[in-house]
Short mmCIF file of C-alpha atoms in Angstrom, two decimals:
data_model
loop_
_atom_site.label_atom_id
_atom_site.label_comp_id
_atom_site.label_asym_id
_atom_site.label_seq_id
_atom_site.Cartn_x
_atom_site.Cartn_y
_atom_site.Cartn_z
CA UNK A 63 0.00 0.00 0.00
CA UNK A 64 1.46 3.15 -1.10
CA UNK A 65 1.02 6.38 1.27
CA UNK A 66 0.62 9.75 -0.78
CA UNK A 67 1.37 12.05 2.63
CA UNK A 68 3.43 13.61 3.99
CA UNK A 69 2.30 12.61 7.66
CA UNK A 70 3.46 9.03 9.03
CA UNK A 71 0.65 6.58 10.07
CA UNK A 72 0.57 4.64 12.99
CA UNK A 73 -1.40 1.49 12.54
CA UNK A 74 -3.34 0.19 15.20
CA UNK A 75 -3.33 3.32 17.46
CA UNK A 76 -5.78 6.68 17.60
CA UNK A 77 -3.73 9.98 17.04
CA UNK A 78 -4.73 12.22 19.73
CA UNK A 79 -4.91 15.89 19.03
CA UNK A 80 -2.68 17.54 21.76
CA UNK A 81 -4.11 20.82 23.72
CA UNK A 82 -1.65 23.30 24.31
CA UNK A 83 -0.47 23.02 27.75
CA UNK A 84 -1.91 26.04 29.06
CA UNK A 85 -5.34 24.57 28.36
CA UNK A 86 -4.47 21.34 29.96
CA UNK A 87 -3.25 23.08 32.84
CA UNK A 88 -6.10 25.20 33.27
CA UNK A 89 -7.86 26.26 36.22
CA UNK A 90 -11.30 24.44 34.30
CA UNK A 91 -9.89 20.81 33.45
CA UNK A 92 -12.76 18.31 35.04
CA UNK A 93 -10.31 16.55 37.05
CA UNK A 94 -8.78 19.57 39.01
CA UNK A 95 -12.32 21.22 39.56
CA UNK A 96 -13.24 17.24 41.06
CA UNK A 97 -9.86 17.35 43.33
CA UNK A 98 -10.36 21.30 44.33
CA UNK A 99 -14.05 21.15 44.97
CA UNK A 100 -15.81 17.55 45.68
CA UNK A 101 -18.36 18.72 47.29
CA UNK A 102 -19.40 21.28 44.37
CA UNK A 103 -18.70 18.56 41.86
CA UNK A 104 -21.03 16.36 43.16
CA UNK A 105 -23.41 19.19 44.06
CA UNK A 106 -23.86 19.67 40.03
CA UNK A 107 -24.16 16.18 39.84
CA UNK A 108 -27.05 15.75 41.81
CA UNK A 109 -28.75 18.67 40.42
CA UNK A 110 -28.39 17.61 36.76
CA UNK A 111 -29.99 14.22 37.56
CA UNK A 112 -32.50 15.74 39.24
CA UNK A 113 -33.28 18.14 36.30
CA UNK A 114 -33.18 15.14 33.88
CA UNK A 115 -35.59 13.88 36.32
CA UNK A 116 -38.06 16.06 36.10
CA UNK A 117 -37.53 16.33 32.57
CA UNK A 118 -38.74 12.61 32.16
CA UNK A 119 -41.27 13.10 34.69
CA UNK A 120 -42.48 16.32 32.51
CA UNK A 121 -42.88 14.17 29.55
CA UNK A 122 -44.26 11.03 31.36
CA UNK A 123 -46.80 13.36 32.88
CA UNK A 124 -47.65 15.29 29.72
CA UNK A 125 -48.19 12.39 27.79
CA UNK A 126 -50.83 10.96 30.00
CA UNK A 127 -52.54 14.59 30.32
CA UNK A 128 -52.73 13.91 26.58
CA UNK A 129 -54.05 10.37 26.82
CA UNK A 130 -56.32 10.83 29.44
CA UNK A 131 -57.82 14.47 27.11
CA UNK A 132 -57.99 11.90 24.00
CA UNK A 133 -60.10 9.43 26.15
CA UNK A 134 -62.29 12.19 27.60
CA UNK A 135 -63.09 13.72 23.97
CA UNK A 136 -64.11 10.08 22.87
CA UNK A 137 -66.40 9.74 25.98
CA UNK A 138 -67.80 13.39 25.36
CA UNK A 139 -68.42 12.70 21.77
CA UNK A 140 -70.19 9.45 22.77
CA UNK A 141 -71.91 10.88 25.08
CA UNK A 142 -73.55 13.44 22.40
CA UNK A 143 -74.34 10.59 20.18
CA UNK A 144 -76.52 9.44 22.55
CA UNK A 145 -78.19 12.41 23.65
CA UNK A 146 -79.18 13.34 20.51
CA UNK A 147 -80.15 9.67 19.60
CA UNK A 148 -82.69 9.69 22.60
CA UNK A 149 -84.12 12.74 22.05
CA UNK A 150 -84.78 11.64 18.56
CA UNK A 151 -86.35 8.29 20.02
CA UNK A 152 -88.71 10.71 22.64
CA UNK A 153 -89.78 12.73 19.02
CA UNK A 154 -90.54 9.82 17.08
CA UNK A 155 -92.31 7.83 20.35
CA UNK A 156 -94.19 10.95 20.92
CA UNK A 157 -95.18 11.25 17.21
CA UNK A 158 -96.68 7.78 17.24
CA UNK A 159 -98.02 8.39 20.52
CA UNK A 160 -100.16 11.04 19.19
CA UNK A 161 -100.80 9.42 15.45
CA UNK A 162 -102.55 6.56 17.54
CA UNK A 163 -104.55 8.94 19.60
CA UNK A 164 -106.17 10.28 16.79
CA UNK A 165 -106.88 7.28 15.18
CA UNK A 166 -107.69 5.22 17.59
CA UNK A 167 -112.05 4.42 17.86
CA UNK A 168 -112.02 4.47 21.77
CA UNK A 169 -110.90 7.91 21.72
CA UNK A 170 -114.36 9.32 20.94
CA UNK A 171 -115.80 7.47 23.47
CA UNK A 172 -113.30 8.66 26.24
CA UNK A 173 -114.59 11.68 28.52
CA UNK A 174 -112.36 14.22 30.41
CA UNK A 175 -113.21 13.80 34.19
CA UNK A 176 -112.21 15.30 37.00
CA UNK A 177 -110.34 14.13 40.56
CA UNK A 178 -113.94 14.51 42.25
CA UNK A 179 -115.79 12.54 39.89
CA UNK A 180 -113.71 9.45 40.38
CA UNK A 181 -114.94 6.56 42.57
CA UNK A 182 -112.62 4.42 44.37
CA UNK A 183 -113.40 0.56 45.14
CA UNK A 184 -111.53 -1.93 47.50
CA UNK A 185 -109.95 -4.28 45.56
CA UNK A 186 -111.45 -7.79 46.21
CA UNK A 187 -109.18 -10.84 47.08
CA UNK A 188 -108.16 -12.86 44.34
CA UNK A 189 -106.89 -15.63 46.34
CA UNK A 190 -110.15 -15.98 48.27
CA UNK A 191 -110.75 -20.16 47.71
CA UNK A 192 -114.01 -20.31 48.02
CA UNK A 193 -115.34 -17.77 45.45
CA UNK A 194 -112.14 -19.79 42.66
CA UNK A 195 -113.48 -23.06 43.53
CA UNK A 196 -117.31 -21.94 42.47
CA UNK A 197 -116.47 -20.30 38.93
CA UNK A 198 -114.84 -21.73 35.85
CA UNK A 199 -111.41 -21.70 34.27
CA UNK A 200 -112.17 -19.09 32.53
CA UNK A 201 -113.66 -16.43 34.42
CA UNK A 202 -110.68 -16.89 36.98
CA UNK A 203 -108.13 -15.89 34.07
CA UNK A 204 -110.16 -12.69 33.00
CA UNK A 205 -110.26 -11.58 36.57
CA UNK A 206 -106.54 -12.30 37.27
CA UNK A 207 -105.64 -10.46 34.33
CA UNK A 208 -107.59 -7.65 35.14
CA UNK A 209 -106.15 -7.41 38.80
CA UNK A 210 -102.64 -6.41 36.74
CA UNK A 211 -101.70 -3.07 36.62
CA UNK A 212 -102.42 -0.93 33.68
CA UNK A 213 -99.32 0.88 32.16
CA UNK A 214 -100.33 3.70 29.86
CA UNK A 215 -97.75 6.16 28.01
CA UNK A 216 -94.29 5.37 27.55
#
């Protein structure tokens, strides 16, 4: 292998670039500032872990502000889905609600009353045996089924 400079090679080793000595010496080398002033040096240390620490626990933190904001936005989006999906279910209920009404037969016969002109009844016993044992199959049925409470509206 033929060399073209003017510089020898050393094979095998790193060429170090030398500092002149009055930066070597200095007052700021690492390793005097360490021997001078231990208790400083590891002062700075300790603060610039701490400051990487709360670097990472800046990020770690911000990241699940983020997260948790995403999550809250999907909820809140969700959420108006289904608002506006049951009001649109009361309209439409209502709508039918009130298409039946006028179509409905019984209507016409129905009469607006008042609290006063009701008439309340004790309800008889259903399980009475001796009053079941006397009627029929039938007639038993039609009476429990009456007994049942009447839902009306939604």
């Amino acid at each position: 292998m033929v060399s073209h400079t003017l510089y020898e090679k050393k094979v095998g080793q790193f060429q170090k670039k030398k500092l002149p000595i009055v930066f070597s010496n200095s007052f700021f080398s690492s390793k005097n500032v360490q021997r001078k002033f231990p208790i400083h040096t590891a002062l700075h240390i300790v603060l610039d872990g701490a400051l990487v620490g709360v670097l990472i626990t800046v990020a770690i933190m911000s990241s699940v502000a983020l997260h948790s904001q995403y999550l809250w936005t999907k909820s809140y989006t969700k959420l108006e889905k289904t608002r506006d999906l049951n009001r649109r279910i009361l309209e439409s209920t209502s709508i039918l609600e009130g298409y039946l009404l006028k179509n409905q037969k019984l209507s016409r016969y129905l009469v607006p009353t008042k609290a006063e002109d009701l008439i309340y009844l004790e309800r008889p016993n259903p399980l009475n045996p001796k009053s079941l044992a006397k009627k029929t199959f039938k007639k038993r049925f039609l009476e429990r089924i009456s007994f049942f409470p009447v839902k009306s509206g939604y």
